[in-house]
Coordinates of C-alpha atoms and ligand atoms in Angstrom, one line a residue:
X1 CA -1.3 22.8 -6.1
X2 CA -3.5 19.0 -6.5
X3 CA -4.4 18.4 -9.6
X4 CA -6.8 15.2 -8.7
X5 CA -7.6 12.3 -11.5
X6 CA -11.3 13.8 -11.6
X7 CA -9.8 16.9 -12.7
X8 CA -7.2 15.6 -15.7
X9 CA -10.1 13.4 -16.7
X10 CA -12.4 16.4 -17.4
X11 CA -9.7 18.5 -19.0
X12 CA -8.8 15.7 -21.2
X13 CA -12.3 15.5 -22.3
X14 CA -12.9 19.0 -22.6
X15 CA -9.5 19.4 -24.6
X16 CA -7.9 21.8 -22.3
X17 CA -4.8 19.5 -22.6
X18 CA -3.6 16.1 -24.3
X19 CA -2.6 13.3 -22.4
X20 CA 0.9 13.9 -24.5
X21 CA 1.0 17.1 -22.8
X22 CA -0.2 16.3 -19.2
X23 CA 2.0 13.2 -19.4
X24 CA 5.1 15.2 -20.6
X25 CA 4.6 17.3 -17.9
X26 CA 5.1 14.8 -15.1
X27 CA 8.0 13.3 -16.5
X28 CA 9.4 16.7 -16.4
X29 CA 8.7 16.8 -12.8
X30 CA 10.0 13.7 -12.0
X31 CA 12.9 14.8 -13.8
X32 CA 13.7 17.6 -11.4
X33 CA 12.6 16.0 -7.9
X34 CA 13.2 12.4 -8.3
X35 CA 16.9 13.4 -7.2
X36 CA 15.8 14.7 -4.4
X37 CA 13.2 12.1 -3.4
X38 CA 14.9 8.7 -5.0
X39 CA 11.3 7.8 -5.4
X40 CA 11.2 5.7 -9.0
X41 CA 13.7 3.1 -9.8
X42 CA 12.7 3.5 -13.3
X43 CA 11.2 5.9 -15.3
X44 CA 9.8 4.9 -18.5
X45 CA 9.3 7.7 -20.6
X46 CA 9.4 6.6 -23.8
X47 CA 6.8 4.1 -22.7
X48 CA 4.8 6.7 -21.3
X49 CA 4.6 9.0 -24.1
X50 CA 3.7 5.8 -26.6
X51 CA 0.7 5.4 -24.0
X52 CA -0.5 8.8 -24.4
X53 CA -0.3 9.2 -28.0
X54 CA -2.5 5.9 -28.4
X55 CA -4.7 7.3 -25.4
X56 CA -5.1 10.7 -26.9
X57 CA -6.2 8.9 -30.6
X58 CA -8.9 6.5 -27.9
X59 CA -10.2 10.1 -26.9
X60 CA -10.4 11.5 -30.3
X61 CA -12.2 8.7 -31.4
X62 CA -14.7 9.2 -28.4
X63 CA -13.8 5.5 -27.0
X64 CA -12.0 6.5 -24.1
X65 CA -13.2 5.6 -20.6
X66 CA -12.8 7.2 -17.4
X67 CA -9.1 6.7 -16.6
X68 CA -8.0 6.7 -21.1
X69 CA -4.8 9.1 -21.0
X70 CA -4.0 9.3 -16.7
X71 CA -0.4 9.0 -16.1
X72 CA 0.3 7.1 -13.0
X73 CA 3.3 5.3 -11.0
X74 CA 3.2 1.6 -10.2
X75 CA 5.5 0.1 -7.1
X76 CA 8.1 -1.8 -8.4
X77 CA 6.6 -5.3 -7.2
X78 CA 4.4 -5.6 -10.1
X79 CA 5.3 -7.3 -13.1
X80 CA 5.5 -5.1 -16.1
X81 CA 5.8 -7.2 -19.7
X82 CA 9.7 -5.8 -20.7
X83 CA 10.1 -3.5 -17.5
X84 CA 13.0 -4.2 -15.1
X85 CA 10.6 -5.5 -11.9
X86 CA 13.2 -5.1 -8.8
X87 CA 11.0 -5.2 -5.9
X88 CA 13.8 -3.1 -4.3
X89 CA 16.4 -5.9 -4.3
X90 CA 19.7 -6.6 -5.5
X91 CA 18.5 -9.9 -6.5
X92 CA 15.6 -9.0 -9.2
X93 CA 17.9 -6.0 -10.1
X94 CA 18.6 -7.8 -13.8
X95 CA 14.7 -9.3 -13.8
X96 CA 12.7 -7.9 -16.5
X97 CA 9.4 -9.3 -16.3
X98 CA 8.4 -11.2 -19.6
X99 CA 4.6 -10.7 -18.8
X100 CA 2.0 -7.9 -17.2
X101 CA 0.4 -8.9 -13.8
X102 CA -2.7 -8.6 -13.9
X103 CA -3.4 -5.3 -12.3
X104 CA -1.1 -3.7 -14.7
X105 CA -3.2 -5.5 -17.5
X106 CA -6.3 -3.9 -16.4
X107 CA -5.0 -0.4 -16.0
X108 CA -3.4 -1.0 -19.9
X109 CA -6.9 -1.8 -20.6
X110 CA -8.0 1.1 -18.7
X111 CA -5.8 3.5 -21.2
X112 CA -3.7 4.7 -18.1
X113 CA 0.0 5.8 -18.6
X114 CA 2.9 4.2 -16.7
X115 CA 5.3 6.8 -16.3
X116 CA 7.8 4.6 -14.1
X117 CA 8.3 2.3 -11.8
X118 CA 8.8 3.3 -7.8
X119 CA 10.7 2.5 -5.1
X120 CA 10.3 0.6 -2.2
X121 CA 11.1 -1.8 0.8
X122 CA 13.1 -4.5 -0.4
X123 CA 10.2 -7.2 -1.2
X124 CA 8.0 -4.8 0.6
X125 CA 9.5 -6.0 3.8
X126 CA 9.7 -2.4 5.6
X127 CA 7.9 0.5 7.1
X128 CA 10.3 3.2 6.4
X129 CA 11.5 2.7 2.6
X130 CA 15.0 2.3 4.4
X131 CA 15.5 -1.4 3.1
X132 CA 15.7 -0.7 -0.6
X133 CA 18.7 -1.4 -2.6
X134 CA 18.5 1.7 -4.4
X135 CA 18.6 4.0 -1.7
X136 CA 15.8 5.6 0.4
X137 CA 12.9 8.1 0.1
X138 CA 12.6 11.0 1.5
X139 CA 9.4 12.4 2.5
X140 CA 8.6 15.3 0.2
X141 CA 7.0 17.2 3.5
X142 CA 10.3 16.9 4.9
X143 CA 13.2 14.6 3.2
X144 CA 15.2 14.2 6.0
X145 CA 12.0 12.1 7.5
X146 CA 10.8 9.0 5.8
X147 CA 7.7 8.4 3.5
X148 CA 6.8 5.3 5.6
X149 CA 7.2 1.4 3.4
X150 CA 7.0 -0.2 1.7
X151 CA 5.1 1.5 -1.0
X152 CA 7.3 4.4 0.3
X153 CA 8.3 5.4 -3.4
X154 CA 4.5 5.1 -4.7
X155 CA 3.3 8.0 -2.1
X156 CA 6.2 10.2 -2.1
X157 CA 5.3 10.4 -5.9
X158 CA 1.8 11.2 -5.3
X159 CA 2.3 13.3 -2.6
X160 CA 5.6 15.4 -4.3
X161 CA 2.7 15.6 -7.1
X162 CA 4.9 13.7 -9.4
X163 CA 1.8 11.0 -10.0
X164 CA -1.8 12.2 -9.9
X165 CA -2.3 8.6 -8.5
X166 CA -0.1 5.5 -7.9
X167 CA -0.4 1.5 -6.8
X168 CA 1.4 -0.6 -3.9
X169 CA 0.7 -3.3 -2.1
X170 CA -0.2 -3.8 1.6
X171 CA 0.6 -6.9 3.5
X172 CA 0.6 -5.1 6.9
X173 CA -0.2 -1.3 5.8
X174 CA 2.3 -0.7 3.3
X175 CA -0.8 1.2 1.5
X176 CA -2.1 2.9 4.6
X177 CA 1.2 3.7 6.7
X178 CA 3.1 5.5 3.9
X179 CA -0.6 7.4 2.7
X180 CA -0.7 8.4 6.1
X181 CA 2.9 9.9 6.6
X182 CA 2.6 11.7 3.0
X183 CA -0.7 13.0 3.8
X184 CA -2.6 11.1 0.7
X185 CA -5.5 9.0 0.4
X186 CA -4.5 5.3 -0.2
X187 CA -7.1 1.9 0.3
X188 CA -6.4 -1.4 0.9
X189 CA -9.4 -3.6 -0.4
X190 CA -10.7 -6.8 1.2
X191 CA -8.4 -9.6 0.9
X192 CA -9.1 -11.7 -2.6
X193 CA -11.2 -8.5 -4.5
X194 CA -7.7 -7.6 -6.5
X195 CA -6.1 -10.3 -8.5
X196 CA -2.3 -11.3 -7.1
X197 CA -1.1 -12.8 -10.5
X198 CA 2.2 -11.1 -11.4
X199 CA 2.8 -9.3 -7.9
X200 CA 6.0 -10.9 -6.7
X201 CA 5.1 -12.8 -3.3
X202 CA 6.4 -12.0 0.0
X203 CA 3.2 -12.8 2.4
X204 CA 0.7 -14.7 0.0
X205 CA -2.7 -14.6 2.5
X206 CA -1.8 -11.2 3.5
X207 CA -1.2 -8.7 0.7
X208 CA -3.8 -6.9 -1.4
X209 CA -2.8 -4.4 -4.2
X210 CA -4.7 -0.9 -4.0
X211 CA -4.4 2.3 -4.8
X212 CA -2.9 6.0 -3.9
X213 CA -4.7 9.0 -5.2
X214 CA -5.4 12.8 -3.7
X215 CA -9.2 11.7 -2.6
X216 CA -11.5 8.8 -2.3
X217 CA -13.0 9.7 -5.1
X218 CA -9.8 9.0 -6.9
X219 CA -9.5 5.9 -4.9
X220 CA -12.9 4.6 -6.2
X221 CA -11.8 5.2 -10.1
X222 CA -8.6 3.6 -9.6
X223 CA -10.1 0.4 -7.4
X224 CA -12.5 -0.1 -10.0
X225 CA -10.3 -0.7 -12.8
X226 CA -7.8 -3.2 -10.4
X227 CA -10.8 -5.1 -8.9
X228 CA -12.1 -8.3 -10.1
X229 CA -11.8 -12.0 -10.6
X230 CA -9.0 -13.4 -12.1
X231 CA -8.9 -17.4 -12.7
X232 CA -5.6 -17.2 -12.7
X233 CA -5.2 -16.5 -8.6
X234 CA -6.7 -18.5 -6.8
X235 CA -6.8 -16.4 -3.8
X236 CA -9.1 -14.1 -6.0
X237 CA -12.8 -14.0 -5.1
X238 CA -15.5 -14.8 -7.3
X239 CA -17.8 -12.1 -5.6
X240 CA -19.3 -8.8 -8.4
X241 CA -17.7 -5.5 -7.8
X242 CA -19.7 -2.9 -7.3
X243 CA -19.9 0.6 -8.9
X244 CA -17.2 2.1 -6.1
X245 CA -18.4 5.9 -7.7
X246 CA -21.8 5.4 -6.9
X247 CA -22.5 5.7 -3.8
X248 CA -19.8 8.4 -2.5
X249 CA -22.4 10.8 -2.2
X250 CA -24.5 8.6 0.0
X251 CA -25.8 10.7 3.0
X252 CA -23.6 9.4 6.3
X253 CA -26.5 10.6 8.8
X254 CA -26.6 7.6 11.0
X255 CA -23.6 5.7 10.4
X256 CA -22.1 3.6 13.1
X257 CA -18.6 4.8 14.0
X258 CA -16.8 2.6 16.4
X259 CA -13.4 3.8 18.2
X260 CA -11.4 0.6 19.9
X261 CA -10.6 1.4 22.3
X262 CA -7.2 -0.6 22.2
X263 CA -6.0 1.7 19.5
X264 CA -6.5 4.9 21.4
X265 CA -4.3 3.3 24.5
X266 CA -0.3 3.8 25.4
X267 CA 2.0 4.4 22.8
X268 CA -0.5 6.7 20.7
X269 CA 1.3 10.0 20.3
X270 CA -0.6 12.7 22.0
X271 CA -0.6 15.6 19.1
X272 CA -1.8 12.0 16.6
X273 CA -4.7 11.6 19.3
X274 CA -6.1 15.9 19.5
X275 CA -6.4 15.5 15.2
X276 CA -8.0 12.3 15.4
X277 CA -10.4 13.6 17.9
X278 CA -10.9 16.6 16.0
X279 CA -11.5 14.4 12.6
X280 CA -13.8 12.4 15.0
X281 CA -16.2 15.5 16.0
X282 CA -16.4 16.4 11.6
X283 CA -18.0 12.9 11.5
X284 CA -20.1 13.3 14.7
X285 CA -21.2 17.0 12.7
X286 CA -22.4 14.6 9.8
X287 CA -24.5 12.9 11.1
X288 CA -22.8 9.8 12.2
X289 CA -23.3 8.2 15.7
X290 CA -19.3 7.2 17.4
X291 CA -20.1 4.1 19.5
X292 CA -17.0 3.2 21.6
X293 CA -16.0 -0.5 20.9
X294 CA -13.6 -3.1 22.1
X295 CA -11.1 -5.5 20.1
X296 CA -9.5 -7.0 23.1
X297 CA -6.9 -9.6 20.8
X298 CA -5.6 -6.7 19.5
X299 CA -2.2 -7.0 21.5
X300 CA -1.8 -10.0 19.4
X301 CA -1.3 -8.8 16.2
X302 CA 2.0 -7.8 15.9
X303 CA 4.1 -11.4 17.4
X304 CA 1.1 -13.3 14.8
X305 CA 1.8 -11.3 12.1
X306 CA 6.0 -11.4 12.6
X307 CA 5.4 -15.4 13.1
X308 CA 3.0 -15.6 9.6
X309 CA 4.4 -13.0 7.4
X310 CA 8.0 -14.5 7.7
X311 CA 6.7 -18.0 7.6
X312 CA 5.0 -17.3 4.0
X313 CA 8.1 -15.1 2.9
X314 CA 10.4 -17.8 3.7
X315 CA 8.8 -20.0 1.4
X316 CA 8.3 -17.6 -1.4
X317 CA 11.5 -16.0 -1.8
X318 CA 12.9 -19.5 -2.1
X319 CA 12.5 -19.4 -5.8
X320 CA 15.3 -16.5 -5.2
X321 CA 17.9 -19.5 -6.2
X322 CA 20.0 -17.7 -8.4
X323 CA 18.9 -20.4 -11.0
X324 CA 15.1 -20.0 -11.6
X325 CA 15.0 -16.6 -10.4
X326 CA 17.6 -13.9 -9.5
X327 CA 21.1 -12.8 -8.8
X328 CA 23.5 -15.5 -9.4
X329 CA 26.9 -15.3 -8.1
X330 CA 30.5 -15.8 -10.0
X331 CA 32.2 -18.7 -10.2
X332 CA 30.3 -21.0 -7.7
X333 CA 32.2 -24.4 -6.9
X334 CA 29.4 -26.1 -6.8
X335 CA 25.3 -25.9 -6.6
X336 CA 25.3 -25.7 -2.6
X337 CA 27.9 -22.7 -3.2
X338 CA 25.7 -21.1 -5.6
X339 CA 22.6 -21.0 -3.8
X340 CA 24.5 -19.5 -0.6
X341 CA 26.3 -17.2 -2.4
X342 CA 23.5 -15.9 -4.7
X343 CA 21.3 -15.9 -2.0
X344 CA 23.6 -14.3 0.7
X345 CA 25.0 -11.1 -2.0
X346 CA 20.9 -10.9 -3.5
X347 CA 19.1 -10.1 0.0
X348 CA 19.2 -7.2 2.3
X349 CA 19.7 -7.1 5.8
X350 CA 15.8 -7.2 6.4
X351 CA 15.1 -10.0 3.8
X352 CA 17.5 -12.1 5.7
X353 CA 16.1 -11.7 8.6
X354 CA 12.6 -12.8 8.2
X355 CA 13.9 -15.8 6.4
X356 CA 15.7 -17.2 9.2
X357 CA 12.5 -16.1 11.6
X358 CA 10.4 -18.1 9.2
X359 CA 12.4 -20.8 8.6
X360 CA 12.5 -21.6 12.2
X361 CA 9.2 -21.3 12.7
X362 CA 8.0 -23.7 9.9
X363 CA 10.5 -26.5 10.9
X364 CA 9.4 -29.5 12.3
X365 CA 10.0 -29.0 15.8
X366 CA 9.1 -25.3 16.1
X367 CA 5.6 -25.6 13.7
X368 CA 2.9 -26.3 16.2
X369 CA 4.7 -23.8 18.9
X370 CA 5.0 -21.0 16.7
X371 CA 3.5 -21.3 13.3
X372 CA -0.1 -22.8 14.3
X373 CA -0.1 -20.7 17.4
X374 CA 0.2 -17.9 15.4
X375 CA -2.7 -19.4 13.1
X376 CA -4.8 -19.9 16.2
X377 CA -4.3 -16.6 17.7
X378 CA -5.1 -15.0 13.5
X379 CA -8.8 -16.3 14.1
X380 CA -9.3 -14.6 17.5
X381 CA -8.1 -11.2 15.6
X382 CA -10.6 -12.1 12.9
X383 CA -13.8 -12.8 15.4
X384 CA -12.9 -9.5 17.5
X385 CA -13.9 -8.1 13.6
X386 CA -16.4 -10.0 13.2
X387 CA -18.3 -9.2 16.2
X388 CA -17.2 -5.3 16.3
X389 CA -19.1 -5.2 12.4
X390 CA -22.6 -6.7 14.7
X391 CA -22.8 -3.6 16.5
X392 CA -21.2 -0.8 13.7
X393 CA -20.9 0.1 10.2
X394 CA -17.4 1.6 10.3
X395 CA -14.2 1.1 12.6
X396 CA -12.1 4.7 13.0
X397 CA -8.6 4.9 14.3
X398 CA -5.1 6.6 14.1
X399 CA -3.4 4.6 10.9
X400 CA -0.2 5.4 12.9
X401 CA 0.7 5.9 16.0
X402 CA 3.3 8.9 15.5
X403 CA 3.9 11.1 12.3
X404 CA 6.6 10.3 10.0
X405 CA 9.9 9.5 11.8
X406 CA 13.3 10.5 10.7
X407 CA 15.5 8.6 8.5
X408 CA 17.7 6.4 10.5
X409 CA 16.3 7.2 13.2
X410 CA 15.0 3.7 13.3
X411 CA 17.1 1.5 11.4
X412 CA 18.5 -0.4 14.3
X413 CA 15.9 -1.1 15.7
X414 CA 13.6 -4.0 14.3
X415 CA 11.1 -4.2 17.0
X416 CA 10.6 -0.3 17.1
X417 CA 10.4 -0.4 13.2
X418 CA 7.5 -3.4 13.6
X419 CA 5.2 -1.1 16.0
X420 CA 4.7 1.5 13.2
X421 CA 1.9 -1.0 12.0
X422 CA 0.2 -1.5 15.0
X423 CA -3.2 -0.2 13.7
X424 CA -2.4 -1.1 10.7
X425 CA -1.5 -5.7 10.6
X426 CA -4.6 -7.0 12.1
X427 CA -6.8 -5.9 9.1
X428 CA -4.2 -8.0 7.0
X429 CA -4.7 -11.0 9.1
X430 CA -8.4 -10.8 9.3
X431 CA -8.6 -9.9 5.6
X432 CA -10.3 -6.6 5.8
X433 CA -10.5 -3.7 3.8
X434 CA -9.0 -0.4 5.4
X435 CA -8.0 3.0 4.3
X436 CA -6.2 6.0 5.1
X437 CA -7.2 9.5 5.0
X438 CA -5.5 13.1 5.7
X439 CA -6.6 14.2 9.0
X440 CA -4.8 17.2 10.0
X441 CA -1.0 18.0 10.7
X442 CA 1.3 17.0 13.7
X443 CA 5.0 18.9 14.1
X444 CA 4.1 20.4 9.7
X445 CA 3.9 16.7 9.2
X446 CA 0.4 14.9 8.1
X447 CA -1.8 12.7 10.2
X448 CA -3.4 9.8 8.9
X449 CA -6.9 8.2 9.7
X450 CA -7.8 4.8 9.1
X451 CA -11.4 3.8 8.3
X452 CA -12.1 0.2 8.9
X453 CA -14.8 -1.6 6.8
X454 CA -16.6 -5.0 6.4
X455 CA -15.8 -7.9 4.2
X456 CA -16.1 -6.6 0.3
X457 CA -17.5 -2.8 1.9
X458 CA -15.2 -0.6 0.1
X459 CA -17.7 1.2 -1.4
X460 CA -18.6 2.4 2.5
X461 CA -15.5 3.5 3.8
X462 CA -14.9 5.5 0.0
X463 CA -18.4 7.2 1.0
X464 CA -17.3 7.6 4.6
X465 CA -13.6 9.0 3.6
X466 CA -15.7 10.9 0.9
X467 CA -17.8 13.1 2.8
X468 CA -15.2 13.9 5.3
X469 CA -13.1 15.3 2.2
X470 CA -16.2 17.2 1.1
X471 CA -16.0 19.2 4.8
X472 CA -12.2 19.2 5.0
X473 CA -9.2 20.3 3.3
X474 CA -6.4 18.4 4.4
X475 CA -5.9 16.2 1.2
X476 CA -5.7 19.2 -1.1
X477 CA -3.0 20.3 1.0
X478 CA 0.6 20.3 -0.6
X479 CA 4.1 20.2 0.2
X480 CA 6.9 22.5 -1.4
X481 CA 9.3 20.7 -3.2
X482 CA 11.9 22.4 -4.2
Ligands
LIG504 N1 5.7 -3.0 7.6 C1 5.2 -4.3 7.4 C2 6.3 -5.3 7.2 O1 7.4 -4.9 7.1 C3 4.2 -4.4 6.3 C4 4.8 -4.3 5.0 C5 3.8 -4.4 3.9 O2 2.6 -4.1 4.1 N2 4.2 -4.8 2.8 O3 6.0 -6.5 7.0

């Protein structure tokens, strides 16, 4: 059964239930699956049940707002004050974070309930959840497939209704991709709308924190309370946020839908294609005009983003020294021994690689060939948006071009791996706020759809995913876990 936030919100205020009892109730949950699922790293239970005490004397008091006493899961890449923060790797496996980033400030503010910490890709360098050192997630539709990366942990909690809602971050669709192969709602906003203070780096002018919940509507709550300026990131916008609640209910008669065609080409599965193009005809029944449209640099976006995201990753995981930061190893001989060491025991498989990648293409005589290419190429991506949002409102596609895969199936294969976010990347390089909605079901696994919007137009594609979850039933759909 889904139990969505909207729902625990009104049965908290109707005292139905506390947020004691609701919370104490996931954590048995999680208690019983997570086994199964490996899909926290920590559970904080003790800490949750604080949180819900205090949020159940907010309510009493008739100060509580609309998320006071919600349990949720955060991914493991946000700094929680006195929390173990891993981000997946053997390196921050002793790091306990002496301060709350900034999104986790806000939901504190926000009364919510942390009941743990979830699992992921190793510095959320993954598509599968496969490159975590604490194991991998199955995908609670089917474990022996994966829940997609590299918030893999965050939406096989939401989906194995373990959360009611979750976060993760999405440098290349690690919000969208996993949503999409646990059949959940997930958005990631425009980049600079959520503060990055206290998310540990891996591609700086890529990733945007956002949500997983059941429905948009959920998604909206949850955005609200992350969104905002923050002085202390300077990649955060100055720009008002807008009541994301409000207009869900906006009447989508008229819309502009555009299709690229370059993301309904080769290498889209055909069963993906037959729900999308069902989903497609709900929209056209609301009202909404589909206008086919082109994005011709699209082929680009998977060599720029494996040129820029390992270039910026290369430079932010060099504070992994074993000195400032991380896993230090024994008895070094001296300091260039230490950093190897620490550095070559503290990193995956995955880590390494995009190091090297990046590395390479920063230095001197590789950085105009590869690194400012890659730059160059990131703009064309951008004005193929820019020019697509003259002529519609909306962009729909497949998030993914197959369902979920199985575990291992992929593993030895980088490239293969890398061309789960085709449909995904290019809305991280342009900057772009995108979403993920349940579509239908391929092989008993879920189908994802992405909805495209404009610079700072969340509130849009929440009213688009909206009304298309008013008509439809595939979010509220849920798996057995047993
Ligand atoms: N799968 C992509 C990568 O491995 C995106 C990851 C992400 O969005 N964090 O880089």
């Amino acid at each position: 059964m889904t139990i969505t936030i909207k729902q625990l919100q009104k049965g908290l205020a109707d005292k139905q239930f506390s947020s004691v009892e609701i919370t104490q109730d996931y954590l048995n949950k999680i208690n019983q699956k997570n086994i199964d699922l490996n899909c926290f790293i920590s559970v904080t239970g003790e800490l949750a049940l604080k949180q819900a005490a205090s949020a159940d004397a907010v309510i009493a008091s008739g100060k509580g707002s609309v998320l006071t006493g919600i349990p949720m899961a955060h991914k493991d890449i946000f700094c929680t004050d006195g929390v173990k923060t891993s981000c997946g790797s053997k390196m921050l496996d002793n790091f306990i974070a002496p301060y709350d980033a900034t999104v986790i400030e806000k939901f504190n503010r926000s009364g919510t309930v942390m009941l743990g910490k979830t699992n992921l890709d190793e510095f959320a360098m993954g598509s599968s959840n496969e490159n975590s050192f604490y194991g991998s997630v199955g995908n609670p539709w089917d474990t022996s497939r994966v829940p997609g990366g590299s918030s893999g942990g965050s939406a096989a909690a939401v989906a194995a209704r373990l959360a009611p809602g979750a976060t993760g971050t999405d440098t290349g669709g690690s919000i969208r991709q996993p949503a999409a192969l646990c059949g959940i709602t997930g958005i990631k906003p425009t980049y600079g709308r959520v503060s990055r203070y206290g998310i540990v780096a891996f591609g700086s002018s890529l990733e945007q924190a956002g949500p997983f919940a059941h429905t948009a509507e959920d998604c909206a709550l949850l955005l609200q309370s992350m969104s905002g300026f923050d002085p202390r990131d300077s990649t955060s916008v100055d720009q008002a946020v807008p009541n994301f609640s409000v207009d869900l209910n906006k009447d989508i008669a008229g819309l502009k839908i555009g299709l690229p065609k370059e993301f309904f080409a080769d290498g889209l599965d055909s069963d993906v294609a037959t729900v999308i193009e069902t989903a497609i005809s709900e929209f056209h029944k609301l009202g909404a005009e589909i206008v086919d449209i082109s994005l011709p640099n699209m082929g680009l976006s998977i060599p720029v983003y494996y040129v820029v995201a390992p270039a910026e990753c290369s430079s932010n995981l060099s504070r992994m020294d074993g000195v400032r930061f991380g896993h230090q190893c024994e008895n070094p001989i001296d300091l260039e021994d230490l950093y190897k060491r620490s550095r070559s025991e503290g990193f995956g498989e995955e880590v390494k690689r995009r190091i090297m990648i990046g590395t390479y293409a920063l230095s001197a005589g590789y950085y105009d060939a590869y690194y400012l290419k890659a730059q160059r190429l990131r703009r064309l991506i951008k004005q193929d948006y820019v020019k697509a949002f003259e002529q519609v409102d909306v962009i729909l596609c497949p998030t993914t071009p197959e369902v979920a895969f199985k575990r291992g199936e992929k593993t030895d294969d980088p490239i293969n791996m890398y061309l789960q976010d085709i449909y995904t990347l290019s809305l991280n390089l342009a900057g772009l706020p995108g979403m993920s909605i349940p579509a239908g079901f391929s092989q008993s696994m879920p189908v994802g759809l992405q909805l495209i919007g404009n610079y700072f137009e969340e509130s849009r594609i929440l009213n688009t995913a909206h009304k298309f979850q008013q008509v439809t039933d595939w979010h509220l759909k849920a798996p057995e876990v047993k």
